PDB file of C-alpha atoms in Angstrom:
ATOM      1  CA  MET U1395     210.438  93.152 198.920  1.00  0.00           C
ATOM      2  CA  SER U1396     211.193  96.705 197.741  1.00  0.00           C
ATOM      3  CA  GLU U1397     211.331  99.663 199.776  1.00  0.00           C
ATOM      4  CA  GLY U1398     207.838 101.193 200.557  1.00  0.00           C
ATOM      5  CA  ARG U1399     206.890 104.654 199.653  1.00  0.00           C
ATOM      6  CA  ILE U1400     204.251 107.024 200.858  1.00  0.00           C
ATOM      7  CA  LEU U1401     201.345 108.225 198.438  1.00  0.00           C
ATOM      8  CA  ALA U1402     199.224 111.191 199.613  1.00  0.00           C
ATOM      9  CA  VAL U1403     196.232 111.905 197.737  1.00  0.00           C
ATOM     10  CA  LYS U1404     193.580 114.353 198.310  1.00  0.00           C
ATOM     11  CA  ILE U1405     190.040 113.056 197.641  1.00  0.00           C
ATOM     12  CA  ASP U1406     186.468 114.107 197.916  1.00  0.00           C
ATOM     13  CA  GLY U1407     185.079 113.214 201.454  1.00  0.00           C
ATOM     14  CA  LYS U1408     182.088 111.635 200.219  1.00  0.00           C
ATOM     15  CA  LEU U1409     184.277 109.195 198.204  1.00  0.00           C
ATOM     16  CA  PHE U1410     186.634 108.658 201.229  1.00  0.00           C
ATOM     17  CA  ASP U1411     183.727 107.639 203.264  1.00  0.00           C
ATOM     18  CA  LYS U1412     182.550 105.273 200.497  1.00  0.00           C
ATOM     19  CA  LEU U1413     186.114 103.885 200.618  1.00  0.00           C
ATOM     20  CA  ASP U1414     185.796 103.448 204.595  1.00  0.00           C
ATOM     21  CA  GLU U1415     182.772 101.418 203.882  1.00  0.00           C
ATOM     22  CA  LEU U1416     184.101  99.232 201.226  1.00  0.00           C
ATOM     23  CA  VAL U1417     187.446  98.409 203.062  1.00  0.00           C
ATOM     24  CA  GLU U1418     185.342  97.724 206.277  1.00  0.00           C
ATOM     25  CA  GLN U1419     182.982  95.240 204.397  1.00  0.00           C
ATOM     26  CA  GLU U1420     185.953  93.598 202.592  1.00  0.00           C
ATOM     27  CA  ASN U1421     187.797  93.351 205.804  1.00  0.00           C
ATOM     28  CA  ILE U1422     191.387  94.971 204.169  1.00  0.00           C
ATOM     29  CA  THR U1423     193.322  97.915 204.871  1.00  0.00           C
ATOM     30  CA  LYS U1424     193.027 100.958 202.640  1.00  0.00           C
ATOM     31  CA  GLN U1425     196.670 100.601 201.995  1.00  0.00           C
ATOM     32  CA  LYS U1426     196.382  97.059 200.616  1.00  0.00           C
ATOM     33  CA  TYR U1427     192.933  98.116 198.688  1.00  0.00           C
ATOM     34  CA  VAL U1428     194.689 101.014 196.872  1.00  0.00           C
ATOM     35  CA  SER U1429     197.872  98.992 196.260  1.00  0.00           C
ATOM     36  CA  GLU U1430     195.983  96.077 194.697  1.00  0.00           C
ATOM     37  CA  LEU U1431     193.763  98.446 192.673  1.00  0.00           C
ATOM     38  CA  ILE U1432     196.834 100.178 191.461  1.00  0.00           C
ATOM     39  CA  SER U1433     198.590  97.082 190.674  1.00  0.00           C
ATOM     40  CA  LYS U1434     195.769  95.506 188.710  1.00  0.00           C
ATOM     41  CA  ASP U1435     195.126  98.747 186.880  1.00  0.00           C
ATOM     42  CA  ILE U1436     198.780  99.148 185.584  1.00  0.00           C
ATOM     43  CA  GLY U1437     198.903  95.505 184.599  1.00  0.00           C
ATOM     44  CA  LEU U1438     195.649  96.046 182.702  1.00  0.00           C
ATOM     45  CA  ARG U1439     197.030  98.876 181.026  1.00  0.00           C
ATOM     46  CA  MET U1440     200.365  97.531 180.109  1.00  0.00           C
ATOM     47  CA  GLN U1441     198.635  94.465 178.531  1.00  0.00           C
ATOM     48  CA  GLN U1442     196.356  96.771 176.349  1.00  0.00           C
ATOM     49  CA  LYS U1443     199.379  98.787 175.410  1.00  0.00           C
ATOM     50  CA  ALA U1444     201.089  95.582 174.198  1.00  0.00           C
ATOM     51  CA  GLU U1445     198.062  94.242 172.358  1.00  0.00           C
ATOM     52  CA  GLN U1446     197.771  97.622 170.628  1.00  0.00           C
ATOM     53  CA  ASP U1447     201.244  97.741 169.715  1.00  0.00           C
ATOM     54  CA  LYS U1448     201.296  94.299 168.326  1.00  0.00           C
ATOM     55  CA  GLU U1449     198.281  94.935 166.303  1.00  0.00           C
ATOM     56  CA  LEU U1450     199.459  98.059 164.816  1.00  0.00           C
ATOM     57  CA  ASP U1451     200.761  97.400 161.275  1.00  0.00           C
ATOM     58  CA  ILE U1452     201.938 100.632 159.726  1.00  0.00           C
ATOM     59  CA  LYS U1453     203.325 100.178 156.318  1.00  0.00           C
ATOM     60  CA  HIS U1454     204.504 103.716 156.010  1.00  0.00           C
ATOM     61  CA  THR U1455     206.098 105.921 158.447  1.00  0.00           C
ATOM     62  CA  ASP U1456     207.076 109.333 157.169  1.00  0.00           C
ATOM     63  CA  GLY U1457     207.299 108.191 153.854  1.00  0.00           C
ATOM     64  CA  ILE U1458     209.834 105.200 154.449  1.00  0.00           C
ATOM     65  CA  LYS U1459     208.249 101.925 153.700  1.00  0.00           C
ATOM     66  CA  THR U1460     208.706  99.618 156.469  1.00  0.00           C
ATOM     67  CA  LEU U1461     208.772  95.741 155.963  1.00  0.00           C
ATOM     68  CA  ASP U1462     206.786  93.076 157.269  1.00  0.00           C
ATOM     69  CA  ARG U1463     207.934  89.934 158.815  1.00  0.00           C
ATOM     70  CA  ASN U1464     207.810  87.939 155.462  1.00  0.00           C
ATOM     71  CA  GLU U1465     209.791  90.693 153.547  1.00  0.00           C
ATOM     72  CA  VAL U1466     212.499  90.784 156.312  1.00  0.00           C
ATOM     73  CA  MET U1467     212.833  86.822 156.088  1.00  0.00           C
ATOM     74  CA  ASP U1468     212.886  87.127 152.435  1.00  0.00           C
ATOM     75  CA  ALA U1469     215.558  89.923 152.220  1.00  0.00           C
ATOM     76  CA  ILE U1470     217.835  88.063 154.848  1.00  0.00           C
ATOM     77  CA  ASP U1471     217.589  84.742 152.859  1.00  0.00           C
ATOM     78  CA  ASP U1472     218.393  86.402 149.556  1.00  0.00           C
ATOM     79  CA  PHE U1473     221.521  87.981 151.118  1.00  0.00           C
ATOM     80  CA  MET U1474     222.534  84.621 152.435  1.00  0.00           C
ATOM     81  CA  LEU U1475     221.907  82.847 149.386  1.00  0.00           C
ATOM     82  CA  LYS U1476     223.786  85.412 147.258  1.00  0.00           C
ATOM     83  CA  ASN U1477     226.694  85.695 149.514  1.00  0.00           C
ATOM     84  CA  ARG U1478     226.747  82.198 150.874  1.00  0.00           C
ATOM     85  CA  ARG U1479     227.145  83.560 154.461  1.00  0.00           C
ATOM     86  CA  ILE U1480     225.316  85.251 157.291  1.00  0.00           C
ATOM     87  CA  PRO U1481     225.365  89.167 157.024  1.00  0.00           C
ATOM     88  CA  LYS U1482     227.232  91.070 159.837  1.00  0.00           C
ATOM     89  CA  GLN U1483     225.026  93.332 161.851  1.00  0.00           C
ATOM     90  CA  THR U1484     226.643  96.413 160.191  1.00  0.00           C
ATOM     91  CA  GLU U1485     225.646  94.890 156.664  1.00  0.00           C
ATOM     92  CA  PHE U1486     222.042  95.560 157.598  1.00  0.00           C
ATOM     93  CA  LYS U1487     221.456  98.545 155.318  1.00  0.00           C
ATOM     94  CA  ASN U1488     219.184  99.282 152.373  1.00  0.00           C
ATOM     95  CA  GLU U1489     222.052  99.382 150.074  1.00  0.00           C
ATOM     96  CA  ASN U1490     222.693  95.550 151.056  1.00  0.00           C
ATOM     97  CA  GLY U1491     219.074  94.951 150.508  1.00  0.00           C
ATOM     98  CA  LEU U1492     218.534  94.612 154.060  1.00  0.00           C
ATOM     99  CA  PRO U1493     216.538  96.556 156.663  1.00  0.00           C
ATOM    100  CA  SER U1494     218.112  98.023 159.879  1.00  0.00           C
ATOM    101  CA  TYR U1495     219.113  95.459 162.317  1.00  0.00           C
ATOM    102  CA  GLY U1496     216.747  96.875 164.715  1.00  0.00           C
ATOM    103  CA  ALA U1497     213.783  97.253 162.214  1.00  0.00           C
ATOM    104  CA  ALA U1498     214.622  93.435 161.302  1.00  0.00           C
ATOM    105  CA  GLY U1499     214.494  92.520 164.887  1.00  0.00           C
ATOM    106  CA  ARG U1500     210.915  94.224 165.225  1.00  0.00           C
ATOM    107  CA  ALA U1501     209.594  92.640 162.188  1.00  0.00           C
ATOM    108  CA  LEU U1502     210.866  89.127 163.010  1.00  0.00           C
ATOM    109  CA  GLU U1503     210.082  89.214 166.769  1.00  0.00           C
ATOM    110  CA  MET U1504     213.136  87.821 167.479  1.00  0.00           C
ATOM    111  CA  SER U1505     216.768  88.810 167.059  1.00  0.00           C
ATOM    112  CA  PRO U1506     217.876  88.565 163.512  1.00  0.00           C
ATOM    113  CA  ALA U1507     220.904  86.599 164.647  1.00  0.00           C
ATOM    114  CA  GLU U1508     218.597  83.942 165.955  1.00  0.00           C
ATOM    115  CA  TYR U1509     216.655  83.804 162.908  1.00  0.00           C
ATOM    116  CA  MET U1510     219.892  83.474 160.720  1.00  0.00           C
ATOM    117  CA  ARG U1511     221.313  80.817 163.021  1.00  0.00           C
ATOM    118  CA  GLU U1512     218.109  78.721 162.556  1.00  0.00           C
ATOM    119  CA  ARG U1513     217.773  79.192 158.636  1.00  0.00           C
ATOM    120  CA  TYR U1514     221.360  79.291 157.442  1.00  0.00           C
ATOM    121  CA  ASP U1515     221.847  75.698 157.266  1.00  0.00           C
ATOM    122  CA  GLU U1516     218.516  75.004 155.958  1.00  0.00           C
ATOM    123  CA  LEU U1517     219.023  77.480 153.114  1.00  0.00           C
ATOM    124  CA  MET U1518     222.766  76.347 152.291  1.00  0.00           C
ATOM    125  CA  ILE U1519     221.578  72.591 151.982  1.00  0.00           C
ATOM    126  CA  SER U1520     218.754  73.529 149.891  1.00  0.00           C
ATOM    127  CA  GLN U1521     221.109  75.418 147.720  1.00  0.00           C
ATOM    128  CA  GLU U1522     223.360  72.612 147.434  1.00  0.00           C
ATOM    129  CA  GLU U1523     220.789  70.296 146.450  1.00  0.00           C
ATOM    130  CA  GLN U1524     219.809  72.809 143.581  1.00  0.00           C
ATOM    131  CA  ASP U1525     223.284  72.982 142.431  1.00  0.00           C
ATOM    132  CA  ALA U1526     223.806  69.273 142.285  1.00  0.00           C
ATOM    133  CA  GLY U1527     220.582  68.897 140.427  1.00  0.00           C
ATOM    134  CA  MET U1528     221.807  71.341 138.119  1.00  0.00           C
ATOM    135  CA  GLY U1529     225.144  69.611 137.466  1.00  0.00           C
ATOM    136  CA  MET U1530     223.174  66.472 136.542  1.00  0.00           C
ATOM    137  CA  ASN U1531     221.311  68.187 133.917  1.00  0.00           C
ATOM    138  CA  MET U1532     224.343  69.416 131.931  1.00  0.00           C
TER     139      MET U1532
END
């Protein structure tokens, strides 16, 4: 358990009297009541903020286009298919057709490295099958 700290708050006398009545009815201490109230409120606010952030889908920020999840996946897949390798973290730049590493992670909701590990073999197998099929047609 973490070290306790003291919170002194001045409140209206009538409100304080109501608090006295409530804690007596509930058979709890003011400290426990206030601690639980603050804990629940903070948890609720954090949950609401997380939901708002998740629902926020901004396509343009300061005139710079941001990519959505599918666009980031396509960009990474294109890089891996063209170069037949996983891009380095330092290669996550517009000039390589990739968003920044941080932007890719936010859009993917996972680390780009994790996505690339899962996807690389799948792409290479598919590409090899396509290459073999083209060789047969010639």
